[in-house]
JSON list of C-alpha atoms in Angstrom, two decimals:
[
{"chain": "A", "resi": 75, "resn": "UNK", "atom": "CA", "xyz": [38.90, -63.64, -18.77]},
{"chain": "A", "resi": 76, "resn": "UNK", "atom": "CA", "xyz": [36.68, -60.71, -17.84]},
{"chain": "A", "resi": 77, "resn": "UNK", "atom": "CA", "xyz": [38.12, -57.21, -17.63]},
{"chain": "A", "resi": 78, "resn": "UNK", "atom": "CA", "xyz": [37.62, -54.97, -14.62]},
{"chain": "A", "resi": 79, "resn": "UNK", "atom": "CA", "xyz": [35.17, -52.09, -14.69]},
{"chain": "A", "resi": 80, "resn": "UNK", "atom": "CA", "xyz": [38.13, -49.67, -14.67]},
{"chain": "A", "resi": 81, "resn": "UNK", "atom": "CA", "xyz": [39.46, -51.26, -17.84]},
{"chain": "A", "resi": 82, "resn": "UNK", "atom": "CA", "xyz": [35.98, -51.17, -19.37]},
{"chain": "A", "resi": 83, "resn": "UNK", "atom": "CA", "xyz": [35.67, -47.47, -18.56]},
{"chain": "A", "resi": 84, "resn": "UNK", "atom": "CA", "xyz": [39.13, -46.71, -19.96]},
{"chain": "A", "resi": 85, "resn": "UNK", "atom": "CA", "xyz": [38.19, -48.54, -23.14]},
{"chain": "A", "resi": 86, "resn": "UNK", "atom": "CA", "xyz": [34.96, -46.53, -23.45]},
{"chain": "A", "resi": 87, "resn": "UNK", "atom": "CA", "xyz": [36.86, -43.26, -22.99]},
{"chain": "A", "resi": 88, "resn": "UNK", "atom": "CA", "xyz": [39.48, -44.22, -25.60]},
{"chain": "A", "resi": 89, "resn": "UNK", "atom": "CA", "xyz": [36.75, -45.14, -28.08]},
{"chain": "A", "resi": 90, "resn": "UNK", "atom": "CA", "xyz": [34.93, -41.85, -27.45]},
{"chain": "A", "resi": 91, "resn": "UNK", "atom": "CA", "xyz": [38.15, -39.82, -27.82]},
{"chain": "A", "resi": 92, "resn": "UNK", "atom": "CA", "xyz": [38.79, -41.57, -31.14]},
{"chain": "A", "resi": 93, "resn": "UNK", "atom": "CA", "xyz": [35.39, -40.35, -32.38]},
{"chain": "A", "resi": 94, "resn": "UNK", "atom": "CA", "xyz": [36.14, -36.67, -31.72]},
{"chain": "A", "resi": 95, "resn": "UNK", "atom": "CA", "xyz": [36.96, -34.40, -34.66]},
{"chain": "A", "resi": 96, "resn": "UNK", "atom": "CA", "xyz": [40.70, -34.47, -35.40]},
{"chain": "A", "resi": 97, "resn": "UNK", "atom": "CA", "xyz": [41.56, -31.01, -34.03]},
{"chain": "A", "resi": 98, "resn": "UNK", "atom": "CA", "xyz": [39.56, -31.55, -30.84]},
{"chain": "A", "resi": 99, "resn": "UNK", "atom": "CA", "xyz": [41.13, -34.97, -30.36]},
{"chain": "A", "resi": 100, "resn": "UNK", "atom": "CA", "xyz": [44.67, -33.60, -30.83]},
{"chain": "A", "resi": 101, "resn": "UNK", "atom": "CA", "xyz": [44.01, -30.71, -28.44]},
{"chain": "A", "resi": 102, "resn": "UNK", "atom": "CA", "xyz": [42.55, -33.00, -25.79]},
{"chain": "A", "resi": 103, "resn": "UNK", "atom": "CA", "xyz": [45.40, -35.51, -25.99]},
{"chain": "A", "resi": 104, "resn": "UNK", "atom": "CA", "xyz": [48.11, -32.84, -25.83]},
{"chain": "A", "resi": 105, "resn": "UNK", "atom": "CA", "xyz": [46.47, -30.86, -23.04]},
{"chain": "A", "resi": 106, "resn": "UNK", "atom": "CA", "xyz": [45.04, -33.61, -20.83]},
{"chain": "A", "resi": 107, "resn": "UNK", "atom": "CA", "xyz": [47.15, -36.71, -21.47]},
{"chain": "A", "resi": 108, "resn": "UNK", "atom": "CA", "xyz": [50.47, -35.02, -22.26]},
{"chain": "A", "resi": 109, "resn": "UNK", "atom": "CA", "xyz": [49.83, -32.27, -19.68]},
{"chain": "A", "resi": 110, "resn": "UNK", "atom": "CA", "xyz": [51.10, -29.49, -21.93]},
{"chain": "A", "resi": 111, "resn": "UNK", "atom": "CA", "xyz": [50.26, -25.83, -21.38]},
{"chain": "A", "resi": 112, "resn": "UNK", "atom": "CA", "xyz": [47.82, -23.99, -23.62]},
{"chain": "A", "resi": 113, "resn": "UNK", "atom": "CA", "xyz": [50.79, -22.16, -25.11]},
{"chain": "A", "resi": 114, "resn": "UNK", "atom": "CA", "xyz": [52.66, -25.40, -25.86]},
{"chain": "A", "resi": 115, "resn": "UNK", "atom": "CA", "xyz": [49.60, -26.94, -27.49]},
{"chain": "A", "resi": 116, "resn": "UNK", "atom": "CA", "xyz": [49.08, -23.79, -29.58]},
{"chain": "A", "resi": 117, "resn": "UNK", "atom": "CA", "xyz": [52.69, -23.94, -30.76]},
{"chain": "A", "resi": 118, "resn": "UNK", "atom": "CA", "xyz": [52.45, -27.61, -31.73]},
{"chain": "A", "resi": 119, "resn": "UNK", "atom": "CA", "xyz": [49.13, -27.20, -33.55]},
{"chain": "A", "resi": 120, "resn": "UNK", "atom": "CA", "xyz": [50.01, -23.84, -35.09]},
{"chain": "A", "resi": 121, "resn": "UNK", "atom": "CA", "xyz": [47.00, -22.07, -33.60]},
{"chain": "A", "resi": 122, "resn": "UNK", "atom": "CA", "xyz": [46.31, -19.39, -31.02]},
{"chain": "A", "resi": 123, "resn": "UNK", "atom": "CA", "xyz": [45.86, -20.00, -27.31]},
{"chain": "A", "resi": 124, "resn": "UNK", "atom": "CA", "xyz": [42.23, -18.91, -27.69]},
{"chain": "A", "resi": 125, "resn": "UNK", "atom": "CA", "xyz": [41.68, -21.57, -30.34]},
{"chain": "A", "resi": 126, "resn": "UNK", "atom": "CA", "xyz": [43.23, -24.21, -28.09]},
{"chain": "A", "resi": 127, "resn": "UNK", "atom": "CA", "xyz": [40.91, -23.21, -25.25]},
{"chain": "A", "resi": 128, "resn": "UNK", "atom": "CA", "xyz": [37.87, -23.30, -27.54]},
{"chain": "A", "resi": 129, "resn": "UNK", "atom": "CA", "xyz": [38.86, -26.69, -29.00]},
{"chain": "A", "resi": 130, "resn": "UNK", "atom": "CA", "xyz": [39.40, -28.11, -25.53]},
{"chain": "A", "resi": 131, "resn": "UNK", "atom": "CA", "xyz": [36.02, -26.82, -24.37]},
{"chain": "A", "resi": 132, "resn": "UNK", "atom": "CA", "xyz": [34.27, -28.37, -27.37]},
{"chain": "A", "resi": 133, "resn": "UNK", "atom": "CA", "xyz": [36.24, -31.62, -27.06]},
{"chain": "A", "resi": 134, "resn": "UNK", "atom": "CA", "xyz": [35.24, -32.06, -23.42]},
{"chain": "A", "resi": 135, "resn": "UNK", "atom": "CA", "xyz": [31.61, -31.23, -24.17]},
{"chain": "A", "resi": 136, "resn": "UNK", "atom": "CA", "xyz": [31.51, -33.68, -27.08]},
{"chain": "A", "resi": 137, "resn": "UNK", "atom": "CA", "xyz": [33.31, -36.36, -25.07]},
{"chain": "A", "resi": 138, "resn": "UNK", "atom": "CA", "xyz": [30.76, -36.00, -22.28]},
{"chain": "A", "resi": 139, "resn": "UNK", "atom": "CA", "xyz": [27.90, -36.35, -24.80]},
{"chain": "A", "resi": 140, "resn": "UNK", "atom": "CA", "xyz": [29.47, -39.43, -26.38]},
{"chain": "A", "resi": 141, "resn": "UNK", "atom": "CA", "xyz": [29.99, -41.11, -23.02]},
{"chain": "A", "resi": 142, "resn": "UNK", "atom": "CA", "xyz": [26.45, -40.33, -21.85]},
{"chain": "A", "resi": 143, "resn": "UNK", "atom": "CA", "xyz": [24.97, -41.95, -24.96]},
{"chain": "A", "resi": 144, "resn": "UNK", "atom": "CA", "xyz": [26.79, -45.25, -24.65]},
{"chain": "A", "resi": 145, "resn": "UNK", "atom": "CA", "xyz": [26.39, -47.61, -21.69]}
]
């Protein structure tokens, strides 16, 4: 059975997220998928809000690069 293009895309995104550095991956998952605030993410990860913002910025940039490289 063939999967839909939406499932294919979701699979590509999950694979790309898995390839992110650990801290970027954790920040992205907590912020985007769990919909936590910057402050909540900082508390969970034991970092500053500024670090969370920087990690999220880098995670999104790296995710975009990974997804552009793979069909």
